CSV table of N, CA and C in Angstrom, one decimal:
chain,number,residue,atom,x,y,z
A,1,MET,N,-4.5,15.6,-6.4
A,1,MET,CA,-3.8,15.4,-7.7
A,1,MET,C,-3.8,16.7,-8.5
A,2,GLU,N,-4.8,17.6,-8.3
A,2,GLU,CA,-4.7,18.8,-9.0
A,2,GLU,C,-3.5,19.6,-8.6
A,3,TYR,N,-3.2,19.6,-7.3
A,3,TYR,CA,-2.0,20.3,-6.8
A,3,TYR,C,-0.7,19.7,-7.4
A,4,ARG,N,-0.6,18.4,-7.4
A,4,ARG,CA,0.5,17.8,-8.1
A,4,ARG,C,0.6,18.2,-9.5
A,5,MET,N,-0.5,18.2,-10.2
A,5,MET,CA,-0.5,18.5,-11.7
A,5,MET,C,0.0,20.0,-11.9
A,6,GLU,N,-0.4,20.9,-10.9
A,6,GLU,CA,0.1,22.3,-11.0
A,6,GLU,C,1.6,22.3,-10.9
A,7,LEU,N,2.2,21.4,-10.1
A,7,LEU,CA,3.6,21.3,-9.9
A,7,LEU,C,4.3,20.5,-11.1
A,8,GLY,N,3.6,20.1,-12.0
A,8,GLY,CA,4.1,19.3,-13.1
A,8,GLY,C,4.5,17.9,-12.8
A,9,LEU,N,3.8,17.4,-11.7
A,9,LEU,CA,4.0,16.0,-11.3
A,9,LEU,C,2.9,15.1,-11.7
A,10,PRO,N,3.2,13.8,-11.9
A,10,PRO,CA,2.1,12.9,-12.4
A,10,PRO,C,1.1,12.5,-11.3
A,11,GLU,N,0.0,12.1,-11.7
A,11,GLU,CA,-1.0,11.6,-10.7
A,11,GLU,C,-0.5,10.3,-10.1
A,12,ILE,N,-1.0,10.0,-8.9
A,12,ILE,CA,-0.6,8.8,-8.1
A,12,ILE,C,-1.8,7.9,-8.1
A,13,PRO,N,-1.5,6.6,-8.5
A,13,PRO,CA,-2.7,5.7,-8.5
A,13,PRO,C,-3.2,5.4,-7.1
A,14,ILE,N,-4.5,5.4,-7.0
A,14,ILE,CA,-5.2,5.1,-5.7
A,14,ILE,C,-4.9,3.6,-5.4
A,15,SER,N,-4.5,3.4,-4.1
A,15,SER,CA,-4.3,2.1,-3.6
A,15,SER,C,-5.4,1.7,-2.7
A,16,LYS,N,-6.0,0.6,-2.9
A,16,LYS,CA,-7.1,0.1,-2.0
A,16,LYS,C,-6.5,-0.2,-0.6
A,17,ALA,N,-5.3,-0.8,-0.6
A,17,ALA,CA,-4.7,-1.1,0.7
A,17,ALA,C,-4.3,0.1,1.5
A,18,LEU,N,-3.7,1.1,0.9
A,18,LEU,CA,-3.3,2.3,1.6
A,18,LEU,C,-4.6,3.2,1.9
A,19,THR,N,-5.6,3.1,1.1
A,19,THR,CA,-6.9,3.7,1.5
A,19,THR,C,-7.5,3.1,2.7
A,20,LYS,N,-7.4,1.8,2.8
A,20,LYS,CA,-7.9,1.1,4.0
A,20,LYS,C,-7.1,1.5,5.2
A,21,VAL,N,-5.8,1.6,5.1
A,21,VAL,CA,-5.0,2.0,6.3
A,21,VAL,C,-5.4,3.5,6.6
A,22,ALA,N,-5.5,4.3,5.7
A,22,ALA,CA,-5.8,5.7,5.9
A,22,ALA,C,-7.2,5.9,6.6
A,23,GLN,N,-8.2,5.1,6.2
A,23,GLN,CA,-9.5,5.2,6.8
A,23,GLN,C,-9.5,4.6,8.2
A,24,LEU,N,-8.8,3.5,8.4
A,24,LEU,CA,-8.7,2.9,9.7
A,24,LEU,C,-8.0,3.9,10.7
A,25,HIS,N,-7.0,4.6,10.2
A,25,HIS,CA,-6.3,5.5,11.0
A,25,HIS,C,-7.1,6.7,11.4
A,26,CYS,N,-7.9,7.3,10.4
A,26,CYS,CA,-8.8,8.4,10.7
A,26,CYS,C,-9.8,8.0,11.7
A,27,GLU,N,-10.3,6.8,11.6
A,27,GLU,CA,-11.3,6.3,12.6
A,27,GLU,C,-10.7,6.2,14.0
A,28,ASP,N,-9.5,5.6,14.0
A,28,ASP,CA,-8.8,5.5,15.3
A,28,ASP,C,-8.5,6.9,15.9
A,29,LEU,N,-8.0,7.8,15.1
A,29,LEU,CA,-7.8,9.2,15.6
A,29,LEU,C,-9.1,9.8,16.1
A,30,THR,N,-10.1,9.7,15.4
A,30,THR,CA,-11.4,10.3,15.7
A,30,THR,C,-12.0,9.7,17.0
A,31,VAL,N,-11.9,8.4,17.2
A,31,VAL,CA,-12.6,7.7,18.3
A,31,VAL,C,-11.7,7.8,19.5
A,32,ASN,N,-10.4,7.6,19.4
A,32,ASN,CA,-9.4,7.4,20.5
A,32,ASN,C,-8.5,8.5,20.8
A,33,HIS,N,-8.6,9.6,20.1
A,33,HIS,CA,-7.8,10.9,20.3
A,33,HIS,C,-6.5,10.6,21.0
A,34,PRO,N,-5.4,10.6,20.3
A,34,PRO,CA,-4.1,10.4,21.0
A,34,PRO,C,-3.7,11.5,21.9
A,35,ASP,N,-2.9,11.3,22.9
A,35,ASP,CA,-2.5,12.3,23.8
A,35,ASP,C,-1.4,13.1,23.0
A,36,LYS,N,-1.9,14.2,22.5
A,36,LYS,CA,-1.0,15.0,21.6
A,36,LYS,C,0.2,15.6,22.3
A,37,ASP,N,0.2,15.6,23.7
A,37,ASP,CA,1.4,16.1,24.4
A,37,ASP,C,2.5,15.1,24.3
A,38,ILE,N,2.2,13.9,24.1
A,38,ILE,CA,3.2,12.8,24.1
A,38,ILE,C,3.3,12.2,22.7
A,39,CYS,N,2.2,11.8,22.1
A,39,CYS,CA,2.2,11.1,20.8
A,39,CYS,C,1.6,12.0,19.8
A,40,ASN,N,2.3,12.1,18.6
A,40,ASN,CA,1.7,12.9,17.5
A,40,ASN,C,0.7,12.2,16.7
A,41,LEU,N,0.2,12.8,15.6
A,41,LEU,CA,-0.9,12.3,14.9
A,41,LEU,C,-0.6,11.0,14.1
A,42,HIS,N,0.7,10.6,14.0
A,42,HIS,CA,1.0,9.3,13.4
A,42,HIS,C,0.9,8.1,14.3
A,43,SER,N,0.4,8.4,15.5
A,43,SER,CA,0.3,7.3,16.6
A,43,SER,C,-1.0,6.6,16.3
A,44,TRP,N,-1.0,5.3,16.9
A,44,TRP,CA,-2.2,4.4,16.8
A,44,TRP,C,-2.5,4.0,18.2
A,45,SER,N,-3.8,3.9,18.6
A,45,SER,CA,-4.2,3.5,19.9
A,45,SER,C,-4.0,2.0,20.1
A,46,ASN,N,-4.3,1.6,21.3
A,46,ASN,CA,-4.2,0.1,21.7
A,46,ASN,C,-5.7,-0.4,21.6
A,47,LYS,N,-6.6,0.2,20.9
A,47,LYS,CA,-8.0,-0.2,20.9
A,47,LYS,C,-8.4,-0.7,19.5
A,48,GLY,N,-7.6,-1.4,18.8
A,48,GLY,CA,-8.0,-1.9,17.5
A,48,GLY,C,-7.3,-3.2,17.3
A,49,THR,N,-7.4,-3.7,16.0
A,49,THR,CA,-6.8,-4.9,15.6
A,49,THR,C,-5.3,-4.7,15.1
A,50,TRP,N,-4.7,-3.7,15.6
A,50,TRP,CA,-3.3,-3.4,15.2
A,50,TRP,C,-2.5,-3.2,16.5
A,51,ASN,N,-1.2,-3.2,16.2
A,51,ASN,CA,-0.3,-2.9,17.3
A,51,ASN,C,-0.3,-1.4,17.6
A,52,SER,N,-0.3,-1.1,18.9
A,52,SER,CA,-0.4,0.4,19.3
A,52,SER,C,1.0,1.0,18.9
A,53,CYS,N,1.0,2.3,18.8
A,53,CYS,CA,2.2,3.0,18.4
A,53,CYS,C,2.2,4.4,18.9
A,54,CYS,N,3.1,4.8,19.7
A,54,CYS,CA,3.2,6.2,20.1
A,54,CYS,C,4.4,6.8,19.3
A,55,TYR,N,4.0,7.5,18.3
A,55,TYR,CA,5.0,8.2,17.4
A,55,TYR,C,5.3,9.5,18.0
A,56,THR,N,6.6,9.7,18.3
A,56,THR,CA,7.1,11.0,18.8
A,56,THR,C,7.8,11.8,17.8
A,57,ASP,N,7.9,13.1,18.1
A,57,ASP,CA,8.5,14.0,17.1
A,57,ASP,C,9.9,13.8,16.8
A,58,ASP,N,10.6,13.0,17.6
A,58,ASP,CA,12.0,12.6,17.3
A,58,ASP,C,12.1,11.5,16.3
A,59,HIS,N,11.0,10.9,15.8
A,59,HIS,CA,10.9,9.8,14.9
A,59,HIS,C,11.6,8.5,15.3
A,60,ALA,N,11.8,8.4,16.6
A,60,ALA,CA,12.5,7.2,17.2
A,60,ALA,C,11.8,5.9,16.9
A,61,LYS,N,10.5,6.0,16.7
A,61,LYS,CA,9.7,4.8,16.4
A,61,LYS,C,9.0,4.9,15.1
A,62,ALA,N,9.7,5.4,14.1
A,62,ALA,CA,9.1,5.6,12.8
A,62,ALA,C,8.6,4.4,12.2
A,63,SER,N,9.3,3.3,12.4
A,63,SER,CA,8.9,2.0,11.7
A,63,SER,C,7.5,1.5,12.2
A,64,CYS,N,7.1,1.9,13.4
A,64,CYS,CA,5.8,1.5,13.9
A,64,CYS,C,4.7,2.1,13.1
A,65,MET,N,4.9,3.2,12.4
A,65,MET,CA,4.0,3.8,11.5
A,65,MET,C,4.2,3.3,10.1
A,66,TRP,N,5.5,3.3,9.6
A,66,TRP,CA,5.8,2.9,8.3
A,66,TRP,C,5.3,1.4,8.0
A,67,ASP,N,5.3,0.6,9.0
A,67,ASP,CA,4.9,-0.8,8.9
A,67,ASP,C,3.4,-1.1,8.9
A,68,LYS,N,2.6,-0.1,9.2
A,68,LYS,CA,1.1,-0.3,9.3
A,68,LYS,C,0.5,-0.9,8.1
A,69,PRO,N,0.9,-0.5,6.8
A,69,PRO,CA,0.3,-1.1,5.7
A,69,PRO,C,0.5,-2.6,5.6
A,70,LYS,N,1.8,-3.1,6.0
A,70,LYS,CA,2.1,-4.5,6.0
A,70,LYS,C,1.3,-5.2,7.1
A,71,GLU,N,1.1,-4.5,8.2
A,71,GLU,CA,0.4,-5.1,9.4
A,71,GLU,C,-1.1,-5.3,9.1
A,72,LEU,N,-1.7,-4.3,8.4
A,72,LEU,CA,-3.1,-4.3,8.3
A,72,LEU,C,-3.7,-4.8,6.9
A,73,THR,N,-2.8,-4.9,5.9
A,73,THR,CA,-3.3,-5.2,4.6
A,73,THR,C,-2.3,-6.2,3.9
A,74,SER,N,-2.5,-6.5,2.7
A,74,SER,CA,-1.6,-7.3,1.9
A,74,SER,C,-0.5,-6.4,1.2
A,75,TYR,N,-0.5,-5.1,1.5
A,75,TYR,CA,0.5,-4.2,0.9
A,75,TYR,C,1.8,-4.5,1.7
A,76,ASN,N,2.8,-5.2,1.1
A,76,ASN,CA,4.0,-5.7,1.8
A,76,ASN,C,5.1,-4.7,1.7
A,77,PHE,N,4.8,-3.4,1.7
A,77,PHE,CA,5.9,-2.4,1.6
A,77,PHE,C,5.6,-1.4,2.7
A,78,PRO,N,6.6,-0.5,2.9
A,78,PRO,CA,6.4,0.6,3.9
A,78,PRO,C,5.4,1.6,3.3
A,79,GLY,N,4.8,2.3,4.2
A,79,GLY,CA,3.9,3.4,3.8
A,79,GLY,C,4.3,4.6,4.6
A,80,TYR,N,4.1,5.8,4.0
A,80,TYR,CA,4.5,7.0,4.6
A,80,TYR,C,3.3,7.9,4.7
A,81,GLU,N,3.0,8.5,5.9
A,81,GLU,CA,1.8,9.2,6.2
A,81,GLU,C,2.1,10.7,6.4
A,82,ILE,N,1.1,11.5,5.9
A,82,ILE,CA,1.0,12.8,6.4
A,82,ILE,C,-0.4,12.9,7.1
A,83,ALA,N,-0.5,13.7,8.1
A,83,ALA,CA,-1.7,13.8,8.9
A,83,ALA,C,-2.0,15.2,9.3
A,84,SER,N,-3.3,15.5,9.4
A,84,SER,CA,-3.6,16.9,9.9
A,84,SER,C,-4.9,16.8,10.7
A,85,TYR,N,-5.0,17.9,11.6
A,85,TYR,CA,-6.1,18.0,12.5
A,85,TYR,C,-6.7,19.4,12.4
A,86,SER,N,-8.0,19.5,12.6
A,86,SER,CA,-8.6,20.8,12.7
A,86,SER,C,-9.7,20.7,13.8
A,87,SER,N,-9.8,21.8,14.5
A,87,SER,CA,-10.9,21.8,15.5
A,87,SER,C,-12.2,21.8,14.9
A,88,ALA,N,-12.3,22.2,13.7
A,88,ALA,CA,-13.6,22.1,12.9
A,88,ALA,C,-13.6,20.8,12.1
A,89,SER,N,-14.7,20.5,11.5
A,89,SER,CA,-14.8,19.3,10.7
A,89,SER,C,-13.8,19.5,9.5
A,90,MET,N,-13.0,18.5,9.3
A,90,MET,CA,-11.9,18.6,8.3
A,90,MET,C,-12.5,18.4,6.9
A,91,THR,N,-11.9,19.1,5.9
A,91,THR,CA,-12.2,18.9,4.5
A,91,THR,C,-10.9,18.6,3.8
A,92,ALA,N,-11.0,18.1,2.6
A,92,ALA,CA,-9.8,17.9,1.8
A,92,ALA,C,-9.1,19.2,1.5
A,93,GLU,N,-9.9,20.3,1.2
A,93,GLU,CA,-9.3,21.6,0.9
A,93,GLU,C,-8.5,22.1,2.2
A,94,MET,N,-9.1,21.9,3.3
A,94,MET,CA,-8.4,22.4,4.6
A,94,MET,C,-7.1,21.6,4.8
A,95,ALA,N,-7.2,20.3,4.6
A,95,ALA,CA,-6.0,19.5,4.8
A,95,ALA,C,-4.9,19.9,3.9
A,96,LEU,N,-5.2,20.0,2.6
A,96,LEU,CA,-4.2,20.4,1.6
A,96,LEU,C,-3.6,21.7,1.9
A,97,ASP,N,-4.4,22.7,2.4
A,97,ASP,CA,-3.9,24.0,2.7
A,97,ASP,C,-2.9,23.9,3.9
A,98,ILE,N,-3.3,23.1,4.9
A,98,ILE,CA,-2.4,22.9,6.0
A,98,ILE,C,-1.0,22.3,5.6
A,99,TRP,N,-1.1,21.3,4.7
A,99,TRP,CA,0.1,20.6,4.3
A,99,TRP,C,0.9,21.4,3.3
A,100,LYS,N,0.3,22.2,2.5
A,100,LYS,CA,1.1,23.1,1.6
A,100,LYS,C,1.9,24.1,2.4
A,101,LYS,N,1.4,24.5,3.6
A,101,LYS,CA,2.1,25.5,4.4
A,101,LYS,C,3.2,24.9,5.3
A,102,SER,N,3.3,23.6,5.3
A,102,SER,CA,4.3,22.9,6.1
A,102,SER,C,5.3,22.3,5.1
A,103,LYS,N,6.6,22.8,5.2
A,103,LYS,CA,7.6,22.3,4.3
A,103,LYS,C,7.7,20.8,4.3
A,104,PRO,N,7.8,20.1,5.5
A,104,PRO,CA,8.0,18.7,5.5
A,104,PRO,C,6.9,17.9,4.8
A,105,HIS,N,5.6,18.4,5.1
A,105,HIS,CA,4.5,17.7,4.5
A,105,HIS,C,4.4,18.0,3.0
A,106,ASN,N,4.7,19.3,2.6
A,106,ASN,CA,4.6,19.6,1.2
A,106,ASN,C,5.7,18.9,0.4
A,107,ASP,N,6.8,18.6,1.1
A,107,ASP,CA,7.9,17.9,0.4
A,107,ASP,C,7.5,16.4,0.1
A,108,VAL,N,6.7,15.8,1.0
A,108,VAL,CA,6.2,14.5,0.7
A,108,VAL,C,5.2,14.5,-0.5
A,109,ILE,N,4.3,15.5,-0.5
A,109,ILE,CA,3.3,15.6,-1.6
A,109,ILE,C,4.0,15.8,-2.9
A,110,SER,N,5.0,16.7,-2.9
A,110,SER,CA,5.6,17.1,-4.1
A,110,SER,C,6.9,16.5,-4.5
A,111,ASN,N,7.2,15.3,-3.8
A,111,ASN,CA,8.4,14.5,-4.1
A,111,ASN,C,9.7,15.4,-4.1
A,112,LYS,N,9.9,16.1,-3.0
A,112,LYS,CA,11.1,16.9,-2.8
A,112,LYS,C,12.0,16.3,-1.7
A,113,ASP,N,13.2,16.8,-1.7
A,113,ASP,CA,14.3,16.4,-0.8
A,113,ASP,C,14.3,14.9,-0.6
A,114,ILE,N,14.2,14.3,0.6
A,114,ILE,CA,14.3,12.9,0.8
A,114,ILE,C,13.2,12.1,0.1
A,115,TRP,N,12.2,12.7,-0.4
A,115,TRP,CA,11.0,12.1,-1.0
A,115,TRP,C,11.0,12.2,-2.5
A,116,LYS,N,12.2,12.2,-3.1
A,116,LYS,CA,12.3,12.5,-4.6
A,116,LYS,C,11.7,11.3,-5.4
A,117,GLU,N,11.8,10.1,-4.9
A,117,GLU,CA,11.2,9.0,-5.7
A,117,GLU,C,9.7,9.2,-5.9
A,118,GLN,N,9.3,9.1,-7.1
A,118,GLN,CA,7.9,9.3,-7.5
A,118,GLN,C,7.0,8.2,-6.7
A,119,TRP,N,5.9,8.6,-6.2
A,119,TRP,CA,5.0,7.7,-5.5
A,119,TRP,C,4.3,6.9,-6.5
A,120,LYS,N,4.1,5.6,-6.1
A,120,LYS,CA,3.4,4.7,-7.0
A,120,LYS,C,2.0,4.3,-6.5
A,121,ALA,N,1.7,4.8,-5.3
A,121,ALA,CA,0.4,4.4,-4.6
A,121,ALA,C,0.0,5.5,-3.6
A,122,ILE,N,-1.3,5.7,-3.4
A,122,ILE,CA,-1.7,6.7,-2.5
A,122,ILE,C,-3.1,6.2,-1.9
A,123,GLY,N,-3.3,6.5,-0.6
A,123,GLY,CA,-4.5,6.2,0.1
A,123,GLY,C,-4.9,7.4,0.9
A,124,ILE,N,-6.2,7.7,0.9
A,124,ILE,CA,-6.7,8.9,1.6
A,124,ILE,C,-7.8,8.6,2.5
A,125,GLY,N,-7.8,9.3,3.7
A,125,GLY,CA,-8.9,9.1,4.6
A,125,GLY,C,-9.2,10.5,5.3
A,126,ILE,N,-10.5,10.8,5.4
A,126,ILE,CA,-10.9,12.0,6.1
A,126,ILE,C,-12.1,11.6,7.0
A,127,GLN,N,-12.0,12.0,8.3
A,127,GLN,CA,-13.1,11.7,9.2
A,127,GLN,C,-13.1,12.7,10.3
A,128,GLY,N,-14.2,13.3,10.6
A,128,GLY,CA,-14.3,14.2,11.8
A,128,GLY,C,-13.3,15.3,11.6
A,129,SER,N,-12.4,15.5,12.5
A,129,SER,CA,-11.4,16.6,12.5
A,129,SER,C,-10.1,16.2,11.9
A,130,TYR,N,-10.0,15.0,11.3
A,130,TYR,CA,-8.7,14.4,10.9
A,130,TYR,C,-8.7,14.1,9.4
A,131,ALA,N,-7.5,14.3,8.8
A,131,ALA,CA,-7.3,13.8,7.4
A,131,ALA,C,-5.9,13.2,7.4
A,132,VAL,N,-5.8,12.1,6.7
A,132,VAL,CA,-4.5,11.4,6.6
A,132,VAL,C,-4.3,11.0,5.1
A,133,VAL,N,-3.1,11.0,4.6
A,133,VAL,CA,-2.8,10.5,3.3
A,133,VAL,C,-1.6,9.6,3.5
A,134,TRP,N,-1.7,8.4,2.9
A,134,TRP,CA,-0.6,7.4,2.9
A,134,TRP,C,0.0,7.3,1.5
A,135,PHE,N,1.3,7.3,1.4
A,135,PHE,CA,2.0,7.2,0.2
A,135,PHE,C,2.9,5.9,0.2
A,136,GLY,N,3.0,5.3,-1.0
A,136,GLY,CA,3.9,4.1,-1.1
A,136,GLY,C,4.7,4.2,-2.4
A,137,ASN,N,5.8,3.5,-2.4
A,137,ASN,CA,6.7,3.4,-3.5
A,137,ASN,C,6.4,2.2,-4.4
A,138,SER,N,5.4,1.4,-4.1
A,138,SER,CA,5.1,0.2,-4.9
A,138,SER,C,3.6,0.2,-5.1
A,139,LEU,N,3.2,-0.4,-6.2
A,139,LEU,CA,1.8,-0.6,-6.5
A,139,LEU,C,1.2,-1.7,-5.6
A,140,ASP,N,-0.1,-1.7,-5.5
A,140,ASP,CA,-0.8,-2.7,-4.8
A,140,ASP,C,-0.5,-4.1,-5.5
A,141,ASP,N,-0.5,-5.2,-4.7
A,141,ASP,CA,-0.4,-6.5,-5.3
A,141,ASP,C,-1.5,-6.8,-6.3
């Protein structure tokens, strides 16, 4: 939120639902390590109470990620995720630094280009080598 405030953007309310999705996804990434040669960090394993999802860089199966909040919580809206990995133990500062250096990720954080609509909800998860943030255009129910 400090970074958004530096950019003149409002804070985003914390969402319990999106935080739950973020924390579940960090746990899944930490325990089940997706095959990064095939599926990127937005992927979910087949080892949980969710539908598995192999998210590829061509975004062909984007809805399998966007629908996770609806699948796992009472948040009945799409969610949009940014994710990062470090070979060291991840911190919030490391993740933000990674995302600030990536135009597509920074655009999501800073509501630029296709992400111009102000976010109404955010959920955050950090575990092991992974950090994920989920954004939503609607408040929690």
